[in-house]
Coordinates of C-alpha atoms in Angstrom, one line a residue:
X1038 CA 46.5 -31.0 24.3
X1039 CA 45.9 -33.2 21.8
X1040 CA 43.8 -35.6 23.3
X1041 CA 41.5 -32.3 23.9
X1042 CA 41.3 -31.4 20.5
X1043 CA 40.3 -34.9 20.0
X1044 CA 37.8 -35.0 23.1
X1045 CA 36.3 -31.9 21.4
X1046 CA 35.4 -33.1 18.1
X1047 CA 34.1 -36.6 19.6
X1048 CA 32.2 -34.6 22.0
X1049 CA 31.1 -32.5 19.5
X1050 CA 29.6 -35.5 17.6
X1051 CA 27.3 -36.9 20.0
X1052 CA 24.0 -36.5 20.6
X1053 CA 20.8 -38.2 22.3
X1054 CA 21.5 -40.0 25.5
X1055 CA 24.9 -40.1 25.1
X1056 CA 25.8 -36.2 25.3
X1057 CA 22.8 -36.3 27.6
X1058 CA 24.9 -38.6 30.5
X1059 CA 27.8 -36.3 29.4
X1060 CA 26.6 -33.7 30.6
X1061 CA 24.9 -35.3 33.8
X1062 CA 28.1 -36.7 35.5
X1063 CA 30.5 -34.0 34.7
X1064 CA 30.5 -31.5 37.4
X1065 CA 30.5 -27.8 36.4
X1066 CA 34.0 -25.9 36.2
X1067 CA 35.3 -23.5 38.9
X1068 CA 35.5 -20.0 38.4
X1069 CA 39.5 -19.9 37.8
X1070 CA 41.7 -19.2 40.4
X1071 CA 44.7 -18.4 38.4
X1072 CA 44.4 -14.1 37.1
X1073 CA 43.7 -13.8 33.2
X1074 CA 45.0 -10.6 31.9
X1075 CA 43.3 -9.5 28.5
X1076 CA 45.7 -6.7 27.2
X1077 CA 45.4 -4.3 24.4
X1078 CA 41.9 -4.1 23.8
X1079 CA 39.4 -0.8 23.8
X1080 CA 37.9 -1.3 26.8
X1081 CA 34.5 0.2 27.4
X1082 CA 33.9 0.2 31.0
X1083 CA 30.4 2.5 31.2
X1084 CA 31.6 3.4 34.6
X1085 CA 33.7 6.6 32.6
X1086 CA 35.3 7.4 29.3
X1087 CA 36.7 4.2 27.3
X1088 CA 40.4 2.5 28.0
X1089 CA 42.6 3.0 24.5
X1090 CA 45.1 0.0 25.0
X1091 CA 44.0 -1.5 28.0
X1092 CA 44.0 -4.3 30.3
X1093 CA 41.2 -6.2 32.7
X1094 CA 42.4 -8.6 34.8
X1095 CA 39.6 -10.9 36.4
X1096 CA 40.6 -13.7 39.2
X1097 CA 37.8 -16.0 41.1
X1098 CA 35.0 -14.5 39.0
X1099 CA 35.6 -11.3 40.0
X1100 CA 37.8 -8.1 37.9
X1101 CA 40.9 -7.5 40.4
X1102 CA 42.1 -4.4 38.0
X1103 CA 41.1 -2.8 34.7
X1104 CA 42.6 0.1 33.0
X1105 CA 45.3 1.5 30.9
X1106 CA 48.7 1.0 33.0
X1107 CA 47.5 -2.0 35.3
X1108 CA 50.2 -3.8 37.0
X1109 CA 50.0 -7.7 35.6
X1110 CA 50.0 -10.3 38.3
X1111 CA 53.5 -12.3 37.7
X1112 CA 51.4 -15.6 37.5
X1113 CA 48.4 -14.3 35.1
X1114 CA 47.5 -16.3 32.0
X1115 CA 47.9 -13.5 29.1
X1116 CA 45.6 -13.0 26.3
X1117 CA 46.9 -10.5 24.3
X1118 CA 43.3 -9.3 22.3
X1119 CA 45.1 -6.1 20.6
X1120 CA 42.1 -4.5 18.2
X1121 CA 39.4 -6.2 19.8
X1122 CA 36.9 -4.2 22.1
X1123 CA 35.8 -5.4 25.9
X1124 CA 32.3 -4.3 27.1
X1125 CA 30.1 -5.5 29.9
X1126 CA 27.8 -8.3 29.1
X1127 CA 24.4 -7.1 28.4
X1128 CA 21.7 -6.6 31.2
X1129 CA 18.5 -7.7 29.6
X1130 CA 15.6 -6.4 31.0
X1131 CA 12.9 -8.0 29.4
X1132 CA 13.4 -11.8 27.8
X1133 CA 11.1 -14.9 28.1
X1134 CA 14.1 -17.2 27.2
X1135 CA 14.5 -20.7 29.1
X1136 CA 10.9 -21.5 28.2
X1137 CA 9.1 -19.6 30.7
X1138 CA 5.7 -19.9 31.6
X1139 CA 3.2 -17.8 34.3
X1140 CA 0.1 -17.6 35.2
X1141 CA -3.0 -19.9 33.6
X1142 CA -6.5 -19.0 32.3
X1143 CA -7.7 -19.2 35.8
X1144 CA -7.7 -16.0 36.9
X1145 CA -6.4 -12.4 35.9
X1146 CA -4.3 -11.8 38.6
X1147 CA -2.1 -14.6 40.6
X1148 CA 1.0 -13.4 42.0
X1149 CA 2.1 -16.6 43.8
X1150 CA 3.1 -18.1 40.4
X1151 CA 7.3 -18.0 40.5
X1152 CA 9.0 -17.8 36.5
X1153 CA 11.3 -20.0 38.4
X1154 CA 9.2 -23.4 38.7
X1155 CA 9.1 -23.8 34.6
X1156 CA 12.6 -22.4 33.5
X1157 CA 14.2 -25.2 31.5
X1158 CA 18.3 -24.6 32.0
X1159 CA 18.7 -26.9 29.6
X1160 CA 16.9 -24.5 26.9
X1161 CA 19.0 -23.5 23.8
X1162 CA 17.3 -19.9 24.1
X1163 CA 19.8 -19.6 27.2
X1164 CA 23.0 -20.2 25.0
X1165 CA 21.3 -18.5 21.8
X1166 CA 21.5 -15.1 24.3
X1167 CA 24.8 -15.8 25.3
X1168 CA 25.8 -15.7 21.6
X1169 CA 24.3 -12.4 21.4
X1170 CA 26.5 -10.9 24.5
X1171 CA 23.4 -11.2 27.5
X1172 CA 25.1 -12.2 30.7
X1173 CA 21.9 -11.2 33.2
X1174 CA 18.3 -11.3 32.1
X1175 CA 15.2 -10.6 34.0
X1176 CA 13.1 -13.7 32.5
X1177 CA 9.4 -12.6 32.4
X1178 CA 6.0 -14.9 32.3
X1179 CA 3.4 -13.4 29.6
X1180 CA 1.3 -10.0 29.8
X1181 CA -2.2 -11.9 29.6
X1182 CA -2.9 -11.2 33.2
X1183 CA -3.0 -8.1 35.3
X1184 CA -0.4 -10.0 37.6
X1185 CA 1.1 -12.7 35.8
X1186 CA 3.7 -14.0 38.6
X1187 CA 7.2 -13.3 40.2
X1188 CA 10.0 -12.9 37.2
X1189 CA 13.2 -14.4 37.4
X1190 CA 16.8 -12.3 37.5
X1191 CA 19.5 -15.0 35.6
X1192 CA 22.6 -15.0 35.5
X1193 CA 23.8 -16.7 32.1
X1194 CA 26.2 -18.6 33.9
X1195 CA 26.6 -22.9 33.3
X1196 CA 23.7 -24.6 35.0
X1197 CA 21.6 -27.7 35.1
X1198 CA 19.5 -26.5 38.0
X1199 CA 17.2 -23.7 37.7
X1200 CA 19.5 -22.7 41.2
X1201 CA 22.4 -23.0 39.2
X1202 CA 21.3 -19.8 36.6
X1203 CA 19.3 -17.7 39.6
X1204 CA 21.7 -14.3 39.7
X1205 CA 20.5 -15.1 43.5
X1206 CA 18.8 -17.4 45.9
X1207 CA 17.6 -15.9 49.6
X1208 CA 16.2 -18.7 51.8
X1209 CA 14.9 -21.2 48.7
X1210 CA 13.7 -18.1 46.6
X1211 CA 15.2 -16.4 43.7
X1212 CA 15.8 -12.8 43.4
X1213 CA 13.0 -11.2 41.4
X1214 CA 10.2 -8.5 40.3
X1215 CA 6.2 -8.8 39.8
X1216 CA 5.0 -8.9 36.6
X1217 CA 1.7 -6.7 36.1
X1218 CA 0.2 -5.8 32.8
X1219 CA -2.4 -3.7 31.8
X1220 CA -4.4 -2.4 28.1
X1221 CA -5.6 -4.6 25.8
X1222 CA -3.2 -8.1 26.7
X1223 CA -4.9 -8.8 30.0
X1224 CA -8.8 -8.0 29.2
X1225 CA -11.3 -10.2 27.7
X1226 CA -12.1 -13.7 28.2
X1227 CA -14.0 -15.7 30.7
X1228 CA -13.6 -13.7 34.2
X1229 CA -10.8 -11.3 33.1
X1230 CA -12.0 -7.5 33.1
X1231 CA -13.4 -6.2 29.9
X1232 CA -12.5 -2.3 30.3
X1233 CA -9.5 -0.3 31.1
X1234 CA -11.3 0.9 34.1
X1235 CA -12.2 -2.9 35.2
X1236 CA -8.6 -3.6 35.1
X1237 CA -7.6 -1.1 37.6
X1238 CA -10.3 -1.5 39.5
X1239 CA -9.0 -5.2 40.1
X1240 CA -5.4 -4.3 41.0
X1241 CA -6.5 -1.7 43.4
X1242 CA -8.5 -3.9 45.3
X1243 CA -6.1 -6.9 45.0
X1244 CA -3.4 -4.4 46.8
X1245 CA -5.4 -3.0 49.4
X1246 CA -6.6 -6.3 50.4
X1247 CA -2.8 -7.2 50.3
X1248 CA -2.0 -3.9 52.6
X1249 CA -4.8 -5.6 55.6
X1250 CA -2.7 -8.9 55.2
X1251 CA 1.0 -7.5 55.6
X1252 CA -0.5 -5.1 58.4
X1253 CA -1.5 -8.7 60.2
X1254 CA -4.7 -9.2 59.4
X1255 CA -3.3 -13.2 58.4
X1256 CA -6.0 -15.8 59.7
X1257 CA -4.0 -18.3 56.8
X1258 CA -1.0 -18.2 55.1
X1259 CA -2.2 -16.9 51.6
X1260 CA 1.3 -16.8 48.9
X1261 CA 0.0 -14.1 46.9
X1262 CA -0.7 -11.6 49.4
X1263 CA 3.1 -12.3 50.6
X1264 CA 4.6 -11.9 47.4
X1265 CA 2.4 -8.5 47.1
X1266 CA 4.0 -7.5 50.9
X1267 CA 6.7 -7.4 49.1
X1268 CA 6.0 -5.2 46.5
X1269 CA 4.6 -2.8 48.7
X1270 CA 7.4 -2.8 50.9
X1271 CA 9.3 -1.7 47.8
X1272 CA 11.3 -5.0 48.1
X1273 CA 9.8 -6.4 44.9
X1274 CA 10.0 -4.3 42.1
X1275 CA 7.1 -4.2 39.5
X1276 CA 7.8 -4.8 36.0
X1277 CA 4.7 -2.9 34.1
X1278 CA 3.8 -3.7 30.9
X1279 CA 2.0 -0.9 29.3
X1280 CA 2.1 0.8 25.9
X1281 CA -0.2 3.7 25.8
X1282 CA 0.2 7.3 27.2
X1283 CA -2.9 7.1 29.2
X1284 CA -2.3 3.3 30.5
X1285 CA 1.6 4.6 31.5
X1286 CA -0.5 7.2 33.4
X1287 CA -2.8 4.9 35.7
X1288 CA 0.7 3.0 36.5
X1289 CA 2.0 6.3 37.8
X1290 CA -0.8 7.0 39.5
X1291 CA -0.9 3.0 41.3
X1292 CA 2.2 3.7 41.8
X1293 CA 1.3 6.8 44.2
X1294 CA -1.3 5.4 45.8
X1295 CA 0.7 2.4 46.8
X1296 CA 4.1 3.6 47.0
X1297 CA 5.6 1.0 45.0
X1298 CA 8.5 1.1 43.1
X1299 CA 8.4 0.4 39.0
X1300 CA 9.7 0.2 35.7
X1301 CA 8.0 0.6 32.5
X1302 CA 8.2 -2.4 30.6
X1303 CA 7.3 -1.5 26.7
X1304 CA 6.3 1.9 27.0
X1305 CA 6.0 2.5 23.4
X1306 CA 4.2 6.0 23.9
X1307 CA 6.4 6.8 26.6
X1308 CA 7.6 9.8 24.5
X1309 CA 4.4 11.1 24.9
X1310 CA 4.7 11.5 28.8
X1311 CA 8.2 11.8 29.3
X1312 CA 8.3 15.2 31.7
X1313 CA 5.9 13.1 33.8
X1314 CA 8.0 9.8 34.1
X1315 CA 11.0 11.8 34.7
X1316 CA 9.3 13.9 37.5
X1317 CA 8.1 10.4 39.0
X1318 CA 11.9 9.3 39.1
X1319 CA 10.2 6.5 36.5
X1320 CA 12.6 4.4 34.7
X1321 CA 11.9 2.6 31.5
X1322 CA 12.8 -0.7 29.7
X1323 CA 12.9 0.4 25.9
X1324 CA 11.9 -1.8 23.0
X1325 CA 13.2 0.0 19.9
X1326 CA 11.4 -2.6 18.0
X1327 CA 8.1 -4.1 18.9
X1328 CA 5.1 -5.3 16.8
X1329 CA 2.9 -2.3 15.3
X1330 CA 1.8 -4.1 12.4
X1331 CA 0.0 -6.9 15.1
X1332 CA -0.8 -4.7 18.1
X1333 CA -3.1 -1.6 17.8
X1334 CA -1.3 -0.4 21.3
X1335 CA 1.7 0.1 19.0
X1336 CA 1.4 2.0 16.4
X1337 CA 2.7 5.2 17.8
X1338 CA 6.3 3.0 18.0
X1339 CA 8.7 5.7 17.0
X1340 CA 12.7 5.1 16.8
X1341 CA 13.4 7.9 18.7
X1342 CA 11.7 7.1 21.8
X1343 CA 14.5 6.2 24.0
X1344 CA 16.3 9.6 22.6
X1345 CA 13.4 11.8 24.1
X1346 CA 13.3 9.8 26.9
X1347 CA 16.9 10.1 27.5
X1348 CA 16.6 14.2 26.6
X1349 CA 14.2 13.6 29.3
X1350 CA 16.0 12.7 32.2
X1351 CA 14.6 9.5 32.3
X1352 CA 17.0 6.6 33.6
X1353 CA 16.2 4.1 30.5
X1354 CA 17.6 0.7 29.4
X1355 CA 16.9 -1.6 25.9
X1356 CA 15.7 -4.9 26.3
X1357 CA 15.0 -7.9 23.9
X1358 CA 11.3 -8.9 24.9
X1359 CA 13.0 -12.0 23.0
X1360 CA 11.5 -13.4 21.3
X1361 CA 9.7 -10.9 19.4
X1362 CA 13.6 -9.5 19.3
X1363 CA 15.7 -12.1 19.2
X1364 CA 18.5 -12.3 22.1
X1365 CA 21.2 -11.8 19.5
X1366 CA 20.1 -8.2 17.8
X1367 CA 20.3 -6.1 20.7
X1368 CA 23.4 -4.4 20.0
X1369 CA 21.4 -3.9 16.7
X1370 CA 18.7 -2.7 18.5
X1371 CA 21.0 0.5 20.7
X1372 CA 22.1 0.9 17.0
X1373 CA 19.0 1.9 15.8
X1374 CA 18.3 3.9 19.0
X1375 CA 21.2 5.9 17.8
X1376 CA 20.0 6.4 14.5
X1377 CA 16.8 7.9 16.2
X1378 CA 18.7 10.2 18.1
X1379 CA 19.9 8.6 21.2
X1380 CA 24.0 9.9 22.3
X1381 CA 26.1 6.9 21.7
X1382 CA 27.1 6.6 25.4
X1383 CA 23.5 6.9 26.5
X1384 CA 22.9 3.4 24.0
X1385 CA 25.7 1.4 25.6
X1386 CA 24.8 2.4 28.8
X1387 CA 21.6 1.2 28.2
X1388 CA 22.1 -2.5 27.1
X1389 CA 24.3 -2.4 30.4
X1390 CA 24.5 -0.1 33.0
X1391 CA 21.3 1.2 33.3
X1392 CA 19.6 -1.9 33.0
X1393 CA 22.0 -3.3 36.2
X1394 CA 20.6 0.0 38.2
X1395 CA 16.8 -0.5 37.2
X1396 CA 17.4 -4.0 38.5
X1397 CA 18.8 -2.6 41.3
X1398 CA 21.9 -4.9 40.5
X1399 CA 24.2 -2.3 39.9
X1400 CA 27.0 -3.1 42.7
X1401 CA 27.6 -6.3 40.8
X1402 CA 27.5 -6.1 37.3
X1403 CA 26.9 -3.4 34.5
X1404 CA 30.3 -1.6 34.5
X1405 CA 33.5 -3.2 34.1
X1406 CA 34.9 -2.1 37.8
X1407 CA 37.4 -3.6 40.5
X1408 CA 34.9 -6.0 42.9
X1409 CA 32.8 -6.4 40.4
X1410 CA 31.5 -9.7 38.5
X1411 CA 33.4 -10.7 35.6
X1412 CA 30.9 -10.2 33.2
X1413 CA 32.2 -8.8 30.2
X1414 CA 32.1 -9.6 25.7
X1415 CA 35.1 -9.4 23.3
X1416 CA 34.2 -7.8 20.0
X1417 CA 35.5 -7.7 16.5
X1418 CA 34.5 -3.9 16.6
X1419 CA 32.4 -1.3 17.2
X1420 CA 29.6 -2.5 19.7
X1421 CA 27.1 -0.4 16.9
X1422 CA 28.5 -1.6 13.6
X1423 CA 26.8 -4.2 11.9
X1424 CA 29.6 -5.6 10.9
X1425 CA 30.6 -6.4 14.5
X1426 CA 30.5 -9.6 16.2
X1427 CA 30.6 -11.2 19.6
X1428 CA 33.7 -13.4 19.9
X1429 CA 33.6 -14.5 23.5
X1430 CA 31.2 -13.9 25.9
X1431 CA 32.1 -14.5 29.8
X1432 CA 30.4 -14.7 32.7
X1433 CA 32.2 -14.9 36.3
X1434 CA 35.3 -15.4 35.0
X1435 CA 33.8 -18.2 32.8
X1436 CA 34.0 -18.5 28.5
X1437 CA 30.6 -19.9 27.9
X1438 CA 30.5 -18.2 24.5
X1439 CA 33.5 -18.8 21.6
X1440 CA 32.6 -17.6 18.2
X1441 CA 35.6 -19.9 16.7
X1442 CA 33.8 -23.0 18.6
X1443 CA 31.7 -25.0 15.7
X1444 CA 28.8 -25.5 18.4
X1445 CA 29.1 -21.9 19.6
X1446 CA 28.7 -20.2 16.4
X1447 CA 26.4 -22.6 15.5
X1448 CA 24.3 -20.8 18.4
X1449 CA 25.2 -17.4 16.7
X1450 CA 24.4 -17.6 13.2
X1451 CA 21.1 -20.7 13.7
X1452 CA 21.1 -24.0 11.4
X1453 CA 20.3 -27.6 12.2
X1454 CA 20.4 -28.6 15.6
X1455 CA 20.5 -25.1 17.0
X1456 CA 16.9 -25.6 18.3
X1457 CA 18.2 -28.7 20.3
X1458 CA 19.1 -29.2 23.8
X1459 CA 21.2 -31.9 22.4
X1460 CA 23.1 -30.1 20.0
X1461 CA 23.7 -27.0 22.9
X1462 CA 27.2 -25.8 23.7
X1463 CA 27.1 -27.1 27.0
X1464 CA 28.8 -29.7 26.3
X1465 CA 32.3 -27.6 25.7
X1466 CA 32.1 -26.6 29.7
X1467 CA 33.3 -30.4 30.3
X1468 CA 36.0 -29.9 27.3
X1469 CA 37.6 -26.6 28.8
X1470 CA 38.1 -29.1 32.3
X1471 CA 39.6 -31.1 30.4
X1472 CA 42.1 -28.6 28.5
X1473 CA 42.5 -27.3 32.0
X1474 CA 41.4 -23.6 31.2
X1475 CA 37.9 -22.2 30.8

């Protein structure tokens, strides 16, 4: 033990190449195959009402047992956390972490660009969400195009490889949605349309050229028209961004005439049509805070838009659009979505549970339940307290986040180095080996 302790502050001091080869030859630490019992904690499983003195056991990455009288495996590591609270890891819906990029200026609408071929694992934005609790995150390129590319689903677990991170991959490709845009971010400019009504004209001609294509009509193999099969199969979901009332309404009605399934991204005047959205079986990914002193297509931003939407009936989640909010405020921002009206359940569930279903990735993470992933926070406190912060964070049965680390919490609270691959925390994967425990 104590040549760890002294492996982690030599570590710790390294930087350039030499943290750089560090962290090339290790190889990554297995999800742990002895149980960990965490016992005592408030346990907040958004899958019913909260545990008072409970216990979650996780094994292989998975939770075995959670609850308030769970039997303890007789070799479980025990980590008695009496006072603290246990929540799922946060589903972000909406990020641009790992220094994503899309589409170009060529065009307004290329679907065949993949988020995945510029997301840098390496990226400090990655461990920076971590510190703020996010365990999934549907990584997004920009809303300057009417179809910007395929988004990315993460998983925030240790990576080097952009395979590594992907929640998924099915035959070489990552799970993922479309991103589509419409108002004012994807018009104007050198052959991008220069009217609302240019803009849908555009997409509906894109997808019905796309329906002849998936119906056979395929003299050559053409990558966007593939990716756009499989939106209108309903196998890739469309992640809309849209901020007005009457731009929310030409996505419902694209969305009837191609029978595609969505969810609002933004919808800052969502309030305003929330009986529609809810009839349409719509979900939305909330921003409580957004930019109306910069964007015109904000400044009907109220705090209480996720309450009405929730009064509503409308399946709704809160997501970080970091960086405009940054990865580690979002138990902030449910917070505030309280303060606007929104039921304290109803907030939770949407930094976790919700999100998971919108994603439709629900029968792994989101809820703290036997089978599912070990995905879950340790908290000082109240989830909505200001005062509260995120001790550990841990991802398939992996700590990648420890407040009482010096290069974790330097990921919490910023400082020099934070910005630096260098200086990021993923050098303490390869101490934890070495202590023998993750």
């Amino acid at each position: 033990m104590a040549f760890a302790k002294s492996r982690r502050w030599a570590i710790a001091g390294l930087t350039g190449t030499a943290l750089t080869g560090i962290a090339l030859i290790a190889s990554p630490v297995a999800a742990q195959e002895r149980p960990v019992a965490f016992t005592g904690a408030r346990i907040l499983t958004m899958a019913g009402e909260p545990v008072e003195n409970g216990t979650i056991v996780i094994k292989d990455g998975k939770i075995v047992a959670v609850g308030a009288n769970v039997a303890i495996p007789a070799d479980a590591e025990r980590r008695a956390v009496d006072g603290r609270v246990i929540m799922p890891g946060i589903v972000d819906t909406h990020s641009h972490i790992g220094q994503v990029a899309g589409a170009d200026g060529s065009g307004p609408i290329q679907p065949e660009v993949r988020a995945l071929d510029s997301i840098n694992p390496f990226s400090t934005s990655i461990d920076k969400a971590r510190a703020g609790g996010v365990t999934t995150a549907n990584i997004m390129p920009g809303s300057g195009h009417l179809m910007s590319g395929q988004t990315f689903y993460m998983k925030l677990r240790k990576g080097r490889t952009v395979d590594d991170i992907a929640f998924e991959m099915k035959g070489g490709a990552a799970l993922g949605g479309m991103k589509m845009a419409n108002g004012t971010n994807p018009m104007g400019g050198s052959g991008f349309p220069g009217t609302r009504a240019k803009s849908a004209s555009l997409v509906r001609e894109q997808l019905t050229e796309a329906k002849a294509y998936c119906a056979g009509d395929r003299k050559k193999r053409d990558l966007g028209k593939e990716a756009l099969c499989e939106v209108l199969s309903g196998e890739r979901l469309v992640h809309f961004h849209t901020h007005r009332a009457d731009d929310i309404m030409t996505v419902l009605r694209l969305k009837q005439e191609f029978g595609f399934s969505v969810l609002i991204q933004h919808g800052t005047e969502t309030w305003k049509v929330a009986e529609e959205l809810a009839k349409a079986g719509v979900p939305v990914s909330n921003i409580t805070l957004d930019a109306p002193g910069g964007k015109l297509e904000t400044v009907d931003l109220r705090m209480d838009n996720a309450a009405i939407l929730e009064r509503a009936g409308v399946l709704v989640s809160i997501h970080s659009d970091d960086a405009i909010v940054d990865s580690r405020m979002m138990l902030r921002e449910a917070a505030l979505a309280v303060r606007g009206g929104m039921s304290r359940d109803g907030a939770l569930r949407a930094l976790t549970i919700n999100g998971a279903k919108q994603m439709r990735l629900d029968a792994r993470i989101g809820s703290l339940e036997v089978g599912k992933d070990a995905d879950f926070l340790v908290l000082d406190g109240d989830p909505l307290s200001t005062y509260t912060h995120v001790l550990e964070t841990w991802v398939e049965g992996d700590k990648l986040f420890d407040r009482s680390l010096p290069e974790d919490l330097l990921m919490a609270t910023g400082g020099f180095g934070a910005g630096s691959p260098m200086e990021a925390s993923h050098h303490h994967w390869e101490i934890a080996e070495a202590e023998g425990h993750n």
